[in-house]
Short mmCIF file of C-alpha atoms in Angstrom, two decimals:
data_model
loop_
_atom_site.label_atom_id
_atom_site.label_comp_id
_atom_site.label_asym_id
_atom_site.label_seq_id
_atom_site.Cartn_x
_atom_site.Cartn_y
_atom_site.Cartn_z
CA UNK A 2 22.53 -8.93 39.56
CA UNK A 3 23.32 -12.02 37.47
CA UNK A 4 21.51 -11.61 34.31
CA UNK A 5 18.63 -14.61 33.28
CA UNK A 6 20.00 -14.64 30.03
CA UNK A 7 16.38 -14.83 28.09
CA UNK A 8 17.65 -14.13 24.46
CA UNK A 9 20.59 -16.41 24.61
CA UNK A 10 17.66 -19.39 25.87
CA UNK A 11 14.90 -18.24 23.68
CA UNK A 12 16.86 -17.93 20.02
CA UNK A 13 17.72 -21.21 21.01
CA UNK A 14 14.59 -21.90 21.17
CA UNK A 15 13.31 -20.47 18.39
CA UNK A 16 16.18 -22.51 16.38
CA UNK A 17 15.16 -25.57 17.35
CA UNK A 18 11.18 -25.18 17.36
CA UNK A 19 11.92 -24.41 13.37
CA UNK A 20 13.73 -27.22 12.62
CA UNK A 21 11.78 -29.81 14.32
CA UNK A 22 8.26 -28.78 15.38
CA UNK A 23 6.87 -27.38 12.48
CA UNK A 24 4.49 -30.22 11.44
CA UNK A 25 3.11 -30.33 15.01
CA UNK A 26 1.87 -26.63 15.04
CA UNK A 27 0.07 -23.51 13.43
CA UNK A 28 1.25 -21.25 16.25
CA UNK A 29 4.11 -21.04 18.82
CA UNK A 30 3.70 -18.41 22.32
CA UNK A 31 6.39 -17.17 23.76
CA UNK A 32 4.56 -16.58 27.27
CA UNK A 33 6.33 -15.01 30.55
CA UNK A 34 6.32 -17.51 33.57
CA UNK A 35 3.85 -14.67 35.34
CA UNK A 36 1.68 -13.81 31.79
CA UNK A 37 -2.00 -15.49 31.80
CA UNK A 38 -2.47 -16.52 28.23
CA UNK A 39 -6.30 -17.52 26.70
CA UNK A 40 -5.48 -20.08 24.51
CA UNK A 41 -8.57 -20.26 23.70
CA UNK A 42 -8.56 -16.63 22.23
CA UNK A 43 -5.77 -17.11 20.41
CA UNK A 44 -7.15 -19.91 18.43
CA UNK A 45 -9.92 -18.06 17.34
CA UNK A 46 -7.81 -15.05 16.49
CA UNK A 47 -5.11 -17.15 14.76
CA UNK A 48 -7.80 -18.85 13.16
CA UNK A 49 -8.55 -15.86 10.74
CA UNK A 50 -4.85 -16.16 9.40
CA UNK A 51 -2.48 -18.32 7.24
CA UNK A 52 0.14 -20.04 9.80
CA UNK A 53 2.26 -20.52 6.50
CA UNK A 54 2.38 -16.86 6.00
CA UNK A 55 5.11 -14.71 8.52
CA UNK A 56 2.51 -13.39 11.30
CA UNK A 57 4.22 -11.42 14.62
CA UNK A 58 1.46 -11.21 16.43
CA UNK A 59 1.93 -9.03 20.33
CA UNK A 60 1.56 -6.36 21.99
CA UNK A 61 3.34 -3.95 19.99
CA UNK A 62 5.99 -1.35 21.53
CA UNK A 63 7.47 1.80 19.55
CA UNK A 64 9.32 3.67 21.83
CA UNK A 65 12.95 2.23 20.20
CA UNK A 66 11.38 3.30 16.24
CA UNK A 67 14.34 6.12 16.33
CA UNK A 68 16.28 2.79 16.02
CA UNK A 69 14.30 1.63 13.34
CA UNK A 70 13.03 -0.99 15.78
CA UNK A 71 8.90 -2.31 15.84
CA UNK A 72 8.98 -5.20 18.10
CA UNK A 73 6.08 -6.86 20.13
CA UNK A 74 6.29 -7.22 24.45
CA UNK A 75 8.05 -10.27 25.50
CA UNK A 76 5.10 -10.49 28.18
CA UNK A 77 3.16 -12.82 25.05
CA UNK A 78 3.96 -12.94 21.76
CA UNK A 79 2.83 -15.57 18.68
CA UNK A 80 4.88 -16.24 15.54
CA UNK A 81 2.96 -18.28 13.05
CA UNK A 82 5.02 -21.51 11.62
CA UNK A 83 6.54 -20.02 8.69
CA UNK A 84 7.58 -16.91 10.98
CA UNK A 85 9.35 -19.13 13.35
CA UNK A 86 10.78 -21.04 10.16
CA UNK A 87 12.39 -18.23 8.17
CA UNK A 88 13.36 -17.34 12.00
CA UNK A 89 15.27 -20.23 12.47
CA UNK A 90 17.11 -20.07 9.31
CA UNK A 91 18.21 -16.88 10.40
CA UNK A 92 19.75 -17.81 13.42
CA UNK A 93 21.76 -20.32 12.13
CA UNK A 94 24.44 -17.87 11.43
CA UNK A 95 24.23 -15.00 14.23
CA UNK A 96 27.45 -13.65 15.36
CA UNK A 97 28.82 -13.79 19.23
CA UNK A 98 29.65 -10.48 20.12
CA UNK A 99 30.44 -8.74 23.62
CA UNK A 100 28.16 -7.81 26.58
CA UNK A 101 27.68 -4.39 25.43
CA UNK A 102 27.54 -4.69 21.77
CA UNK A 103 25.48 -5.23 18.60
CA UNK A 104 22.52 -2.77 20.06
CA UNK A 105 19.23 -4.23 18.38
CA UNK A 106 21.28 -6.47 16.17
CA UNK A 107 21.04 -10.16 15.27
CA UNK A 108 23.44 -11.29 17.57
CA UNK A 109 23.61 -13.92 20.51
CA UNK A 110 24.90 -11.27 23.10
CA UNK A 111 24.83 -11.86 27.23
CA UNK A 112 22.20 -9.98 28.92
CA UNK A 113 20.42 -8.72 25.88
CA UNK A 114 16.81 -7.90 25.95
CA UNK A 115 14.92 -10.83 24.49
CA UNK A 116 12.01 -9.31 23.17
CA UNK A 117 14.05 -6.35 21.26
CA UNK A 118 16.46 -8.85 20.39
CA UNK A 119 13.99 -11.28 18.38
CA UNK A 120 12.32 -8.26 17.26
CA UNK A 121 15.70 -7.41 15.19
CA UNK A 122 15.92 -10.23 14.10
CA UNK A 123 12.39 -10.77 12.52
CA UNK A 124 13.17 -7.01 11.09
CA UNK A 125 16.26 -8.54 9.25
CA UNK A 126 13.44 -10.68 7.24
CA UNK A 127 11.45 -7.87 6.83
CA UNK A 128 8.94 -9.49 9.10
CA UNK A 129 7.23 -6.56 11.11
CA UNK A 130 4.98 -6.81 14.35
CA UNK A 131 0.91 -7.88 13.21
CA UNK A 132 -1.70 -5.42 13.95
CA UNK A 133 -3.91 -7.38 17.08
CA UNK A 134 -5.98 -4.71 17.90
CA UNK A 135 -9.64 -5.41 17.98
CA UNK A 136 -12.26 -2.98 16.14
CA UNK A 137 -12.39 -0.49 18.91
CA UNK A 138 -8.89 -0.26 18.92
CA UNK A 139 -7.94 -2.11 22.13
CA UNK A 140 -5.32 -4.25 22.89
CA UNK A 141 -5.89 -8.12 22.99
CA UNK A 142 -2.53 -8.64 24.83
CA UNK A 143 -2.11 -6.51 27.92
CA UNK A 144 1.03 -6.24 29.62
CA UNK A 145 -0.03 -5.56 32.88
CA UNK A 146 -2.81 -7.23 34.92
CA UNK A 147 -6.46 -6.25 34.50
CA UNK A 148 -6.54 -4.23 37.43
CA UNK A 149 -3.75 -2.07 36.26
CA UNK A 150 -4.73 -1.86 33.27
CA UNK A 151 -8.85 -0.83 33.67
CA UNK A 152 -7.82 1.60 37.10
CA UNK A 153 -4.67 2.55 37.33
CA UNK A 154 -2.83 2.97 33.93
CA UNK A 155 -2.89 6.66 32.55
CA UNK A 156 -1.57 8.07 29.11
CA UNK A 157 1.82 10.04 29.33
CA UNK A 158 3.10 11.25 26.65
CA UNK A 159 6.66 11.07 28.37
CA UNK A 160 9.32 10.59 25.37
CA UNK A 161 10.89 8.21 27.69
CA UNK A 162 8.00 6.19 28.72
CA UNK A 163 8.53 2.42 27.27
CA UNK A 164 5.39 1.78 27.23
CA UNK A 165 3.82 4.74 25.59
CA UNK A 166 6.35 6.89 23.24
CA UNK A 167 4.79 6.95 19.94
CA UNK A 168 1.65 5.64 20.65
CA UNK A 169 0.10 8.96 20.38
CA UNK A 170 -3.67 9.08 19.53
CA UNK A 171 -4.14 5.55 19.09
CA UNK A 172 -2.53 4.79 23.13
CA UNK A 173 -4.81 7.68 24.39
CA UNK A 174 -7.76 5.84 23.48
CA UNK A 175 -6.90 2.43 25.19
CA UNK A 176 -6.97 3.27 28.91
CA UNK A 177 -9.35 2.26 31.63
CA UNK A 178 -12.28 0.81 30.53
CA UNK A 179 -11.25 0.91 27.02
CA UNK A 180 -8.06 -0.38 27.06
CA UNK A 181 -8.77 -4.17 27.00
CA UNK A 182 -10.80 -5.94 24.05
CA UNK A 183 -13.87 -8.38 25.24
CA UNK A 184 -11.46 -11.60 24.02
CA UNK A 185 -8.09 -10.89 25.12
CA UNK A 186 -5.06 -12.70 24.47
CA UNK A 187 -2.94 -12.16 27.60
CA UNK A 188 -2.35 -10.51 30.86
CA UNK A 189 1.14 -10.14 32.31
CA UNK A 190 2.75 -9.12 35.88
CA UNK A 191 0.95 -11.51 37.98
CA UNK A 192 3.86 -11.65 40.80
CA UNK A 193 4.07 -11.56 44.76
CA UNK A 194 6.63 -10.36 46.96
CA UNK A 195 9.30 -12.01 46.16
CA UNK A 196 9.09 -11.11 42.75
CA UNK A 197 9.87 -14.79 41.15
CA UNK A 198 6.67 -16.17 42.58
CA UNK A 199 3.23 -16.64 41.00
CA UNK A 200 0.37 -14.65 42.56
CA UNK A 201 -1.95 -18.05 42.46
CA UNK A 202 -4.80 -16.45 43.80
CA UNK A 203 -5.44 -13.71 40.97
CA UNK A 204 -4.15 -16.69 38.29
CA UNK A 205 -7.28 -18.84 39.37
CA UNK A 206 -10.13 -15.89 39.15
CA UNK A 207 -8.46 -15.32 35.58
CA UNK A 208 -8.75 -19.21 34.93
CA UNK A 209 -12.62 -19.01 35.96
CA UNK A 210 -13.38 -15.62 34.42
CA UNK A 211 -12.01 -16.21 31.21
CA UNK A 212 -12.48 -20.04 30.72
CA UNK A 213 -15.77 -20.80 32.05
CA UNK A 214 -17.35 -18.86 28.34
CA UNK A 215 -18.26 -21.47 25.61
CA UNK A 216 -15.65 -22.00 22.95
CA UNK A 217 -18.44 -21.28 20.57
CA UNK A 218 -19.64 -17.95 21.99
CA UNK A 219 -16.05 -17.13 21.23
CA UNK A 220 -15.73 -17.62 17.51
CA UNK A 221 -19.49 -15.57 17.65
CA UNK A 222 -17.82 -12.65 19.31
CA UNK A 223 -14.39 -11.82 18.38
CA UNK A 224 -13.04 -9.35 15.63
CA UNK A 225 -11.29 -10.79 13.16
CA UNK A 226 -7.49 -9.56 12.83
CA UNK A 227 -7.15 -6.52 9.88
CA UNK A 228 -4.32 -8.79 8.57
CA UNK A 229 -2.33 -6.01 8.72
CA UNK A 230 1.12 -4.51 10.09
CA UNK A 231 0.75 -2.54 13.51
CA UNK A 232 -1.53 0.84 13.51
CA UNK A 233 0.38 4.06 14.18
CA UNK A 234 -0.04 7.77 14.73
CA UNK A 235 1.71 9.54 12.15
CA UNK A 236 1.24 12.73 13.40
CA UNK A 237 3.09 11.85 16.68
CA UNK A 238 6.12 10.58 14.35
CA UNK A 239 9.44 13.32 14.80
CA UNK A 240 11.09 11.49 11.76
CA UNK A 241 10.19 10.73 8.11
CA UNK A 242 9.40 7.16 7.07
CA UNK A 243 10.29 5.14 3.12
CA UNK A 244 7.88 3.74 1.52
CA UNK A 245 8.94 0.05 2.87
CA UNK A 246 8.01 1.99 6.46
CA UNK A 247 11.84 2.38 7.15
CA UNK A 248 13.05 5.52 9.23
CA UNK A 249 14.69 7.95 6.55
CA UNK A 250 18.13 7.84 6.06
CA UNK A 251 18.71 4.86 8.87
CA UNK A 252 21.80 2.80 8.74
CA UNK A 253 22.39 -0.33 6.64
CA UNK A 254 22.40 -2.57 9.39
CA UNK A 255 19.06 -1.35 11.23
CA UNK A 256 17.14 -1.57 7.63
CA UNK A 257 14.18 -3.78 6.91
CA UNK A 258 14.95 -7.10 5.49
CA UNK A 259 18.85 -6.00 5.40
CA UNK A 260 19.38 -10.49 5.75
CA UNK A 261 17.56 -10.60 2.47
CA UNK A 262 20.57 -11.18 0.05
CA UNK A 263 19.74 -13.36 -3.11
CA UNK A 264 21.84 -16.46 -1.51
CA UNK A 265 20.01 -16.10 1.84
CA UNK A 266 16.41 -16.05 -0.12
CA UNK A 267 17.74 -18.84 -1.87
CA UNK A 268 17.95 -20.41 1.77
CA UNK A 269 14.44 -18.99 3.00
CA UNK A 270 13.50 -20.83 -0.80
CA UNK A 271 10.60 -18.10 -1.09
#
């Protein structure tokens, strides 16, 4: 099938929100054309943190850490301003490479996975996916639709299961009825058959469910953010981490913050 070519249109994206929309905004979504986002949430969530500090704020995936890679589901995911400005810097000078090279590297490459993609790329500034997890430890952006998630999602612990590899104790806590937090973010997968078209119907009893709360009873109710990098189980880890939370012994180029010469912080001007 011709490939939709999301990375190639979103670090585009990303390039140009830097360098001409920062003024205008705290936040910037990335949201799927079938995600339901609560903007409303998210204001309230990203009101606990500094926009001019590098937030990454998702639904965070592991099951790529052997990589070295941490990156959040391109269902939904938030950079705050001065994420999506070091960002932008950073793509200034990715490389072109072929179809079927560069793995999880910076690199405008056909067909490569968006969300993975800007996820390296963030890791190259040492900027790591934010911990959005509520109190309880559920998950304030969902990747799948409420249904799925509250009735139909189970645990595996299936080393090559994308959704749950080294999610260990943590992921066996957030299913069914405890998998969602009270104010969540977003909800993903909300197609029909054909696939490219918007399941209206369950998009409006979102809309009414979810909008139809006072603003106020919001700010009353959520959790604030920890302010910290994602959670994780270390006993499910199979490798040994650095204190900087890289994978031991992992190669230059998949290293935390590997962009972060002394010229190119010169360019970030930290």
């Amino acid at each position: 099938p011709k490939s939709r070519n999301i990375w190639e249109k979103m670090w585009r994206a990303w390039k140009l929100a830097g360098e001409e929309y920062l003024e205008k905004v705290d936040y910037i979504a990335k949201v799927d054309f079938d995600s339901f986002f609560i903007a409303e949430n998210m204001r309230v969530f990203g009101s606990y943190l500094d926009p001019d500090k590098p937030w990454y704020v998702g639904h965070t995936l592991y099951h790529r850490w052997g990589q070295n890679l941490i990156y959040n589901s391109g269902t939904c995911y938030v950079l705050s301003r001065e994420a999506v400005r070091r960002l932008s810097i950073r793509l200034r000078d990715i490389p072109t490479v072929c179809d079927k090279c560069g793995g999880s590297q910076c690199a405008d490459r056909a067909g490569a996975g968006e969300d993975p993609q800007t996820g390296g790329c963030l890791r190259d500034l040492n900027i790591v996916p934010t911990d959005s997890l509520d109190k309880n430890g559920r998950q304030r952006f969902l990747p799948f639709r409420p249904r799925d998630h509250l009735f139909n999602i189970e645990y595996k612990s299936d080393p090559h299961d994308w959704f749950w590899h080294y999610k260990g104790a943590i992921g066996k806590k957030q299913v069914k009825q405890n998998c969602c937090s009270n104010y969540p973010i977003a909800f993903h997968n909300f197609k029909t058959d054909p696939a490219a078209l918007y399941n209206k119907n369950a998009l409006y009893e979102l809309e009414y469910f979810f909008h139809s709360a006072p603003y106020e009873s919001r700010i009353i109710g959520m959790d604030p953010p920890s302010g910290k990098s994602y959670q994780y189980d270390p006993l499910i880890l199979n490798f040994e981490l650095e204190a900087n939370g890289d994978i031991k012994n992992v190669r230059d180029n998949e290293k935390r913050g590997k962009w972060l010469t002394e010229e190119n912080v010169k360019l970030l001007q930290l």
